[in-house]
Short mmCIF file of C-alpha atoms and ligand atoms in Angstrom, two decimals:
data_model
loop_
_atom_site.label_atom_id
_atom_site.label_comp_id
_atom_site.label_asym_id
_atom_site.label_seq_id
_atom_site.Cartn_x
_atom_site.Cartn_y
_atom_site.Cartn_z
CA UNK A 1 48.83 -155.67 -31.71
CA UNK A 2 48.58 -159.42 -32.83
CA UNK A 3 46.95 -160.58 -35.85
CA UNK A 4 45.83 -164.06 -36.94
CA UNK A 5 46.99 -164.60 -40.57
CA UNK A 6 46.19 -168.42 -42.01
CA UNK A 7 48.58 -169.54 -44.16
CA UNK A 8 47.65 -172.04 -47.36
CA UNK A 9 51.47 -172.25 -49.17
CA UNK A 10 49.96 -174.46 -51.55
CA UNK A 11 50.98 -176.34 -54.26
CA UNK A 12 54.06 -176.41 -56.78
CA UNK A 13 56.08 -173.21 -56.15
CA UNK A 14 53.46 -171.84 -53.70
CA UNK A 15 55.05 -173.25 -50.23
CA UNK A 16 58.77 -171.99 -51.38
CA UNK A 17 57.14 -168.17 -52.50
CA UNK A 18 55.17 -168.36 -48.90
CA UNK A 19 57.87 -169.66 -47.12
CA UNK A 20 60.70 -166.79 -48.53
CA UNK A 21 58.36 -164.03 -47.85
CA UNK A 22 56.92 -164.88 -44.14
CA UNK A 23 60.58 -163.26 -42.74
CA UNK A 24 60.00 -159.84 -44.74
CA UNK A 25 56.19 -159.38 -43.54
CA UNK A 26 57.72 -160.71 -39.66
CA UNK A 27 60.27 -157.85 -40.52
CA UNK A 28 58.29 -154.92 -41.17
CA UNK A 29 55.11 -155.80 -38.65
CA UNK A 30 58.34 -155.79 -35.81
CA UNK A 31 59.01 -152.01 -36.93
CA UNK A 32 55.80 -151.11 -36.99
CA UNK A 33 54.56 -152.84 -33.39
CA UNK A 34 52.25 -155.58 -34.62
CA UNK A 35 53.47 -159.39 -34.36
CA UNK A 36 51.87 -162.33 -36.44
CA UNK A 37 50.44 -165.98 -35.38
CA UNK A 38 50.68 -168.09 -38.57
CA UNK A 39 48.69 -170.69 -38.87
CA UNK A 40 49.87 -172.75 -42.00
CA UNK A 41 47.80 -175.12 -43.10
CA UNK A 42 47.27 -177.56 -45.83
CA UNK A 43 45.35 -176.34 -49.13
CA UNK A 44 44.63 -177.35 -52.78
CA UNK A 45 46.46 -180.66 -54.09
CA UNK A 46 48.46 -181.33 -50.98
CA UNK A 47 45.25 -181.11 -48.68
CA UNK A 48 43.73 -183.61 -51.00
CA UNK A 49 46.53 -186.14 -51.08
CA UNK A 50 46.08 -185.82 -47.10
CA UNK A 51 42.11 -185.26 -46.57
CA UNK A 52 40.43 -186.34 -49.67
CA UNK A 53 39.23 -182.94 -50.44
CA UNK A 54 41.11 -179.73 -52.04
CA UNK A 55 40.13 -177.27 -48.55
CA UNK A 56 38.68 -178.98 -45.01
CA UNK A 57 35.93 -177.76 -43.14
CA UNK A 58 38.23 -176.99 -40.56
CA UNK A 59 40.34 -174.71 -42.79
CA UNK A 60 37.66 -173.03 -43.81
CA UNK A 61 36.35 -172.22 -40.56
CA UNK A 62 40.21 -170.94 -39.51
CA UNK A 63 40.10 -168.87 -42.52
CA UNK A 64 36.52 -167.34 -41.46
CA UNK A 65 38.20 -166.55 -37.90
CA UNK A 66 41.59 -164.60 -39.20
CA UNK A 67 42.08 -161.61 -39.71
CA UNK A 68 43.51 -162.48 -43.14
CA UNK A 69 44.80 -165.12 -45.41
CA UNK A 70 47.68 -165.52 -47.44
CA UNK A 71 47.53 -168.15 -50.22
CA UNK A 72 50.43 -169.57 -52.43
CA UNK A 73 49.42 -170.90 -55.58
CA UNK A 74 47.39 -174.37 -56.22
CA UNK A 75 47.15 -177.16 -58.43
CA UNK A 76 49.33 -179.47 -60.66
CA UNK A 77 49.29 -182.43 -63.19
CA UNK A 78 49.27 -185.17 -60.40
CA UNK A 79 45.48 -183.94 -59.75
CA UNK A 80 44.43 -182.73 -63.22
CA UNK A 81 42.19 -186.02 -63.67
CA UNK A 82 40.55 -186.09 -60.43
CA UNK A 83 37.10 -185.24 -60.71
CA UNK A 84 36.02 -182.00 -60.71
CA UNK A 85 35.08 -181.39 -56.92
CA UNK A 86 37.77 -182.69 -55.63
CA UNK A 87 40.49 -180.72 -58.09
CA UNK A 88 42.67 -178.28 -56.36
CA UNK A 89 41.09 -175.01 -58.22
CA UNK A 90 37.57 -176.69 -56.83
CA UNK A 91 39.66 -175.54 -53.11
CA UNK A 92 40.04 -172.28 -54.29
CA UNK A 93 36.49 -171.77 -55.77
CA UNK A 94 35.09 -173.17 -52.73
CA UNK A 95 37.17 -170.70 -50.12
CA UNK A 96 36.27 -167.75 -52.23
CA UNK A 97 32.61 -168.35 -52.32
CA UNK A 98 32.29 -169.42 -48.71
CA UNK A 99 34.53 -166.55 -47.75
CA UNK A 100 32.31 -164.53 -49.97
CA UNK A 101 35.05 -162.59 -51.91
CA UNK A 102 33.29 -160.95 -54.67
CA UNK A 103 36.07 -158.24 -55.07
CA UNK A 104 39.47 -159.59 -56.62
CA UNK A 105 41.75 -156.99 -57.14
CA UNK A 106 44.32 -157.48 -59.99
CA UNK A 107 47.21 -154.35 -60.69
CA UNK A 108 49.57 -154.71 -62.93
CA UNK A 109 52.20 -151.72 -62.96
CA UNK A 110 55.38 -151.62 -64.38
CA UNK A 111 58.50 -151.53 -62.70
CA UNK A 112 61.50 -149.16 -64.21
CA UNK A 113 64.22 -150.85 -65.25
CA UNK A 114 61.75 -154.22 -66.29
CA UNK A 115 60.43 -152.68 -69.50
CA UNK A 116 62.96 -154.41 -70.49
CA UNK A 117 61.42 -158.12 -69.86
CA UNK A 118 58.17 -157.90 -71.21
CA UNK A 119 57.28 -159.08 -74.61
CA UNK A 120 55.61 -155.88 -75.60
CA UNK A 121 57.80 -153.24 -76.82
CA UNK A 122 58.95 -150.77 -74.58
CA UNK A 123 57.20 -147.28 -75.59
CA UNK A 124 54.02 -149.21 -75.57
CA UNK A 125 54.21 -150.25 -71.42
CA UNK A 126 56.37 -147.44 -70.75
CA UNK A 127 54.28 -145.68 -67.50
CA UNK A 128 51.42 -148.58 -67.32
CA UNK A 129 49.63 -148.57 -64.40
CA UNK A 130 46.16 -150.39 -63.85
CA UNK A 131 44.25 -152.03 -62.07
CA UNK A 132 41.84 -155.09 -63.12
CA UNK A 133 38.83 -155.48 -60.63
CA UNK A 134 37.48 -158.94 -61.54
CA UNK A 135 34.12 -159.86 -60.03
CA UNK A 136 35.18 -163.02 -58.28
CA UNK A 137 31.83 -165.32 -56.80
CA UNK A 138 29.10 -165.29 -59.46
CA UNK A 139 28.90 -165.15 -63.42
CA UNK A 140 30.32 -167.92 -65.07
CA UNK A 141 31.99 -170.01 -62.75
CA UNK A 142 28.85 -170.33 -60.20
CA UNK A 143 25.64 -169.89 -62.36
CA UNK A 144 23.31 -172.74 -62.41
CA UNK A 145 22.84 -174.45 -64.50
CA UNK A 146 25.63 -176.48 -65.17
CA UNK A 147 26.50 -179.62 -65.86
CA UNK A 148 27.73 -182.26 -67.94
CA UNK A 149 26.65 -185.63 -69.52
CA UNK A 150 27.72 -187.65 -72.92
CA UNK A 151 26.66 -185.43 -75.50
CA UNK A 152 26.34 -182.33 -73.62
CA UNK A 153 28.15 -179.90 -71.75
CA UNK A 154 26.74 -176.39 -70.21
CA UNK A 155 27.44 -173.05 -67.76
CA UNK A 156 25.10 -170.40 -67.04
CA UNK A 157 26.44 -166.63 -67.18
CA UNK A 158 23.59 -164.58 -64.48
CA UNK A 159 24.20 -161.72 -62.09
CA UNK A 160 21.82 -160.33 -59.71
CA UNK A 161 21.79 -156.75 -59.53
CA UNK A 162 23.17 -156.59 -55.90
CA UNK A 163 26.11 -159.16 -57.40
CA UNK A 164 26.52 -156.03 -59.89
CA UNK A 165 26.40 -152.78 -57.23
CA UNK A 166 28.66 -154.28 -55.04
CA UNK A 167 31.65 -154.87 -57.51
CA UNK A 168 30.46 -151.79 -59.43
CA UNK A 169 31.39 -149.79 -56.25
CA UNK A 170 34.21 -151.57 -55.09
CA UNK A 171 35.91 -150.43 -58.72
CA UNK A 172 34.67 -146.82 -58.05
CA UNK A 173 36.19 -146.66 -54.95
CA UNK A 174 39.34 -147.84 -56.21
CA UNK A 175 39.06 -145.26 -59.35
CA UNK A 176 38.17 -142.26 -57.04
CA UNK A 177 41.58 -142.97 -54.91
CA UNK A 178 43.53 -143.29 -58.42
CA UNK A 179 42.77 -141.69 -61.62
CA UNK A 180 39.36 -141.20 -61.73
CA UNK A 181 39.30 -143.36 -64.81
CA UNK A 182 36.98 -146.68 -65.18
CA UNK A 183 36.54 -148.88 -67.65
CA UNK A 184 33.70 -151.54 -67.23
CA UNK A 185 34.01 -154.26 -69.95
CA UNK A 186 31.70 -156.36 -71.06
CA UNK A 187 29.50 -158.40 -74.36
CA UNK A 188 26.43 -156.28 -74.39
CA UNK A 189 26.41 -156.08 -77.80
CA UNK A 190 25.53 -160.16 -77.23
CA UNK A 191 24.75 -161.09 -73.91
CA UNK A 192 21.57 -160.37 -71.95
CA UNK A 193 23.67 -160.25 -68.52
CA UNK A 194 26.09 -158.16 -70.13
CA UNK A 195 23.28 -155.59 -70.76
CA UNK A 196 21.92 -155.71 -67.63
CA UNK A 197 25.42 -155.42 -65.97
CA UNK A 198 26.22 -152.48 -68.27
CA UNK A 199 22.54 -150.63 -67.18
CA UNK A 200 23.51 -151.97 -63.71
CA UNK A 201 27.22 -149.98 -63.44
CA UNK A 202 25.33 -146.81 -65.20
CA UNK A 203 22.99 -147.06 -62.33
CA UNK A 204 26.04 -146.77 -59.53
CA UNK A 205 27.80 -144.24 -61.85
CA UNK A 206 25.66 -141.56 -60.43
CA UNK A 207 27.04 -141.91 -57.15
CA UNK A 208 30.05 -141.32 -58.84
CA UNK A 209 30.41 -137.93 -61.06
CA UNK A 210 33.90 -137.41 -60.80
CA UNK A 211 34.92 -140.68 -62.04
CA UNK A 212 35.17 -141.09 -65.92
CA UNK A 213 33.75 -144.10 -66.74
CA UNK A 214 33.46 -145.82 -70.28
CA UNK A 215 32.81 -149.20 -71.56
CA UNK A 216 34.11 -151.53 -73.58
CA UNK A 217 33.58 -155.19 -75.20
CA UNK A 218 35.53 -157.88 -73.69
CA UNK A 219 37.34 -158.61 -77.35
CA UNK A 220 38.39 -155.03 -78.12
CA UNK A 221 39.47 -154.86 -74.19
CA UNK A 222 41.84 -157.70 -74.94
CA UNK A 223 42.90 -156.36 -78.09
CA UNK A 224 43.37 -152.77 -76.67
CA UNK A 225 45.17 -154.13 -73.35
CA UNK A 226 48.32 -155.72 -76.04
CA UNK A 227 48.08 -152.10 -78.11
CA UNK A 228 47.61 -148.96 -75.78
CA UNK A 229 47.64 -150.76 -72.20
CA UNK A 230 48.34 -146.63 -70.64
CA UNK A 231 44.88 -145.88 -71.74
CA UNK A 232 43.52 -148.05 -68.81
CA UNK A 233 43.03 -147.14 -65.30
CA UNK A 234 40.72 -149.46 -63.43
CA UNK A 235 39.04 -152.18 -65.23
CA UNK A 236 35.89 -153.55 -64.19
CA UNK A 237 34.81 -156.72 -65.25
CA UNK A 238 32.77 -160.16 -64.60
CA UNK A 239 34.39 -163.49 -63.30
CA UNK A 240 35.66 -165.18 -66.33
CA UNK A 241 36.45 -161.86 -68.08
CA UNK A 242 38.35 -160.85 -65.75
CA UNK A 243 40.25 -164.70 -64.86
CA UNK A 244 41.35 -163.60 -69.16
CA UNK A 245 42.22 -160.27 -68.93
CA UNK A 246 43.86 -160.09 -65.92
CA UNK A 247 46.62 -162.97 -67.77
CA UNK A 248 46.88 -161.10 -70.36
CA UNK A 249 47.14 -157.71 -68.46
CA UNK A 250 49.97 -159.82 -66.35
CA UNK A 251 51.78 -159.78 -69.46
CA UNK A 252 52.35 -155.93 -69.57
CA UNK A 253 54.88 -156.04 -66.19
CA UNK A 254 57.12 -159.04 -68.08
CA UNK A 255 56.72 -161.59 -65.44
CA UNK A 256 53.73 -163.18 -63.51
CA UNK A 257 56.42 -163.36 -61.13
CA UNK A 258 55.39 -159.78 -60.30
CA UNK A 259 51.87 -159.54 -59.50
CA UNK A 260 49.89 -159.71 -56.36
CA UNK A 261 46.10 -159.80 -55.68
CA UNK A 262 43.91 -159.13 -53.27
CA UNK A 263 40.26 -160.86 -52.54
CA UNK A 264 37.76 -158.53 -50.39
CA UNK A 265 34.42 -159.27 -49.38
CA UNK A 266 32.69 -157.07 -46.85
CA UNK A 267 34.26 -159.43 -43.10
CA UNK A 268 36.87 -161.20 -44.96
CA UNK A 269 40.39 -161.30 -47.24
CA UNK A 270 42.72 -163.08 -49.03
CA UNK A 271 45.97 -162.27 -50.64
CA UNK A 272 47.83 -164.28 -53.09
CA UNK A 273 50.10 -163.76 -56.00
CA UNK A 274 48.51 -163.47 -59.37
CA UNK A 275 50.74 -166.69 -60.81
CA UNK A 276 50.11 -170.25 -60.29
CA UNK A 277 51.79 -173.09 -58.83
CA UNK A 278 54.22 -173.57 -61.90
CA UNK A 279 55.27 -177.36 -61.58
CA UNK A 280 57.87 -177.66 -63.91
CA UNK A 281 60.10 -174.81 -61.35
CA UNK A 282 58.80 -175.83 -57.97
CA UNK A 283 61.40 -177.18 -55.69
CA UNK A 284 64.34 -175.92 -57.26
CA UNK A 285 64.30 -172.38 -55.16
CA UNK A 286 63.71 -170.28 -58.79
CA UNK A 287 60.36 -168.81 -58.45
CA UNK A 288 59.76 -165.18 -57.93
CA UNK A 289 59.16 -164.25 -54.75
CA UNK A 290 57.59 -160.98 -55.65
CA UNK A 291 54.21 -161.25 -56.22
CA UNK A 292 54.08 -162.50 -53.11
CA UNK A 293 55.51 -160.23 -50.74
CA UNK A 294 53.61 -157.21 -52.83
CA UNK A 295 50.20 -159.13 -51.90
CA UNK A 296 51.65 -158.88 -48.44
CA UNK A 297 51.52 -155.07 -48.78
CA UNK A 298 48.11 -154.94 -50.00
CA UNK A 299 47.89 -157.24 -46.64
CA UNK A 300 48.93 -154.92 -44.97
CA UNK A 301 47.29 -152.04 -46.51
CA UNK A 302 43.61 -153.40 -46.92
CA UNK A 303 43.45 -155.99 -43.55
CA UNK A 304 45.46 -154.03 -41.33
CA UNK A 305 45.14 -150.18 -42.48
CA UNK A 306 48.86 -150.24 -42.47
CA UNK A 307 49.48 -147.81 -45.59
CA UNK A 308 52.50 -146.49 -44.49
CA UNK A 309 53.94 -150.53 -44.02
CA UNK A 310 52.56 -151.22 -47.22
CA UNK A 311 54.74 -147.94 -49.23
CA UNK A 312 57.71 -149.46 -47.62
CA UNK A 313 56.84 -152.85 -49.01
CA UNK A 314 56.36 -151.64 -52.16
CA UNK A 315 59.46 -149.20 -51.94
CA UNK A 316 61.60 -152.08 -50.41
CA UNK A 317 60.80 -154.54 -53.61
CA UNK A 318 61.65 -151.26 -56.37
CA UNK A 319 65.11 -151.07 -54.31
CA UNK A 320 65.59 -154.38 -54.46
CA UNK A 321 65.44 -154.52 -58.46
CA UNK A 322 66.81 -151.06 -58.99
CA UNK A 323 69.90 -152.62 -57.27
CA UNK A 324 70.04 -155.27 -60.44
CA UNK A 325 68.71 -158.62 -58.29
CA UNK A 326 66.86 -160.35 -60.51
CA UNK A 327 64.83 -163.99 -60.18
CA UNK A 328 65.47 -166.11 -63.36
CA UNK A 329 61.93 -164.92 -65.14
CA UNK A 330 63.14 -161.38 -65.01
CA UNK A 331 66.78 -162.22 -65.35
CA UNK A 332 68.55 -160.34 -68.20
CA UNK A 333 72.26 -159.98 -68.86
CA UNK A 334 74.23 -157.56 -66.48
CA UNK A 335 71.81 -158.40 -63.65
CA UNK A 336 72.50 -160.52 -60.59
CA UNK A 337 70.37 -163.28 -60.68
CA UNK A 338 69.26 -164.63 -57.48
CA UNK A 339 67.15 -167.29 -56.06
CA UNK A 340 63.64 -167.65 -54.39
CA UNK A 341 64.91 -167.49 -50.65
CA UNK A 342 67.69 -164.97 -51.19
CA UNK A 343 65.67 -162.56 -53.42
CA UNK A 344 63.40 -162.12 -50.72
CA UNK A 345 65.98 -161.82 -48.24
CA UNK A 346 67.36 -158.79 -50.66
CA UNK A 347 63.64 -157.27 -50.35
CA UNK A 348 64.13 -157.58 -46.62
CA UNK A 349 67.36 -155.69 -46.74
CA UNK A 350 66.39 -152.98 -48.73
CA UNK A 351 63.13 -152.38 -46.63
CA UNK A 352 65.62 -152.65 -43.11
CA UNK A 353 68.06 -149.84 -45.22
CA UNK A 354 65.06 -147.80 -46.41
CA UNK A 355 63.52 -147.96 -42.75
CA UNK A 356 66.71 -146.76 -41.16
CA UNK A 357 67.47 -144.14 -43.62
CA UNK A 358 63.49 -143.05 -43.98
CA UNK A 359 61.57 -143.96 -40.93
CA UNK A 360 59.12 -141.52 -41.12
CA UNK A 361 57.26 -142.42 -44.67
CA UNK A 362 57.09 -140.71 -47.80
CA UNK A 363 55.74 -137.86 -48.64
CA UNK A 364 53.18 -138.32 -50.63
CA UNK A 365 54.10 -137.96 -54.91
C1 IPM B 1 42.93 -167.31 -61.16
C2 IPM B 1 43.01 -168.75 -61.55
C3 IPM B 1 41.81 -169.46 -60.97
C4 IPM B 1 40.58 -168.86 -61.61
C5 IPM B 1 41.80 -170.97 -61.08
C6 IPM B 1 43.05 -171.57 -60.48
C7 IPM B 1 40.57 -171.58 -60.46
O1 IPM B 1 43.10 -168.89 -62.92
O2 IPM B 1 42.92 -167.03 -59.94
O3 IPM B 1 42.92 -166.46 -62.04
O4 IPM B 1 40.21 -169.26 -62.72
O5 IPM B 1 39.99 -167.97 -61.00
MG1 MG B 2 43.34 -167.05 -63.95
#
């Protein structure tokens, strides 16, 4: 089998994350029969320099006609004063709405032997393992109104109520798979949309009796994501909700570095790590690779229905750090600290030594 994966490395760090992880998902696809036809092209700041405009027509239509697409990161201060259609985040905004990716899937799980790196203490991450699902086309960052002029500035916050069952059961899906636990967050105790998303998610909880679900204001959700992150399974939240939480749930792991995500709609999908195109690092081979090849697992998992691939990904990067190799955000003392390119070349080891040794899977914990 042969699958048509567009690549958009980016800006910043993104091409050098891309371009170290390409060889591991090459890698695994040869042990598992398929084979890959890149197509890299030109996306965010870098297609603007070239094109006058953050994403082509062209790209978009290539990214309609794959069977996936893996991003890098985008943006930078060289196009921070452009205006704002033309910004490299404007690219992004633009792909996911015209790619129709409602469903942006955010985990955040924490590795042993990382506790270590993350600013909270250690009992209080110790076992974390969640999942934010962030509505991704409407809410805030597409309602109309909007606009601004000299002495006034406004967004619109709406949802239809198919914008709300859709996400609503993509995050009950994901729940019933994992443990059964949902958490749909929200400002109902001051926003009309809120309360109408919160009747909304009560409405597809039916379908659902064996998930637990609860809900929860957006400021206590912040506040209880810093002080008891364990008591969260999957989150379910609107756009610009879930852009905040989802930092600050990046937090928990000790790295952005770490954390892939996944954008579904019903024909299409993209995959990118959760961090963004870091500037002051980019071209000096120090990024984390990591985020990047896990999104290729969930690439593998959610385009291509490869589970079994995607364990060994995920399996391949826990090696890989068990074994001490550490990027310079998760570098501590006693561990070997590696660059972007040869980190991922470690992950590519470990998954060719876990293959040999394992070929057959794992059973299932
Ligand atoms: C994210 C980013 C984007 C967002 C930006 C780059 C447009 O912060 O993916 O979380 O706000 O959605
Ligand atoms: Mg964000």
């Amino acid at each position: 089998m042969n699958y048509k994966i567009v690549v958009l490395p980016g800006d910043g760090i993104g091409p050098e994350v891309v371009e170290a992880s390409i060889p591991v998902m090459t890698e695994v696809g040869k042990k598992f029969g398929v084979s890959f036809d890149f197509d890299v092209r030109l996306f965010g700041g870098c297609s603007f320099d070239k094109f006058g405009e953050p994403v082509t027509v062209e790209t978009l239509s290539a990214c309609a006609n794959a069977d996936a697409v893996l991003l890098g990161a985008v943006g930078g201060p060289k196009w921070e004063s452009l205006p704002h259609d033309k910004k490299p985040e404007a690219g992004l905004l633009k792909l996911r709405k015209s790619l129709e990716l409602y469903a942006n899937i955010r985990p955040a799980r924490v590795y042993t032997g990382l506790a270590e790196g993350s600013t909270l203490k250690k009992e209080v991450i110790a076992g974390v393992d969640l999942v934010v699902v962030r509505e991704l086309t409407g809410g805030l960052y597409f309602g109309q109104p909007r606009g601004m002029t000299e002495d006034k500035g406004w967004n619109t916050m709406a949802y239809t109520k198919d914008e709300i069952i859709r996400i609503a059961k993509s995050a009950f899906e994901l729940a019933k798979k994992r443990r059964k636990t949902l958490c749909s967050v929200d400002k109902a105790n001051v926003l009309e949309v809120s309360q109408f998303w919160r009747n909304v998610v009560l409405e597809v909880a039916r379908d659902y009796p064996d998930v637990k679900l609860s809900h929860m204001y957006v400021d206590n959700a912040a506040m209880q994501l810093v002080r008891n992150p364990a008591q969260f399974d999957v989150i379910l939240t609107e756009n610009m909700f879930g852009d905040i939480l989802s930092d600050i749930a990046s937090m928990i792991p000790g790295s952005l570095g770490m954390l892939p995500s996944a954008s579904l709609g019903t024909k299409y999908a993209l995959y990118e790590p959760v961090h963004g195109s870091a500037p002051d690092i980019a071209g000096q081979n120090k990024a984390n690779p990591i985020a990047t090849i896990a999104s290729i697992g969930m690439l593998f998992d959610n385009s291509l229905g490869m589970h079994i691939a995607s364990d060994y990904i995920q399996k391949s990067i826990e090696k890989t750090l068990e074994q001490g190799y550490r990027t310079a955000d998760i570098y501590s003392e006693g561990t070997t600290l590696l660059g972007t390119k040869e980190m991922a070349e470690k992950v590519k080891e470990s998954f060719l030594q876990i293959f040999e040794e394992q070929p057959y899977g794992f059973a299932v914990a």
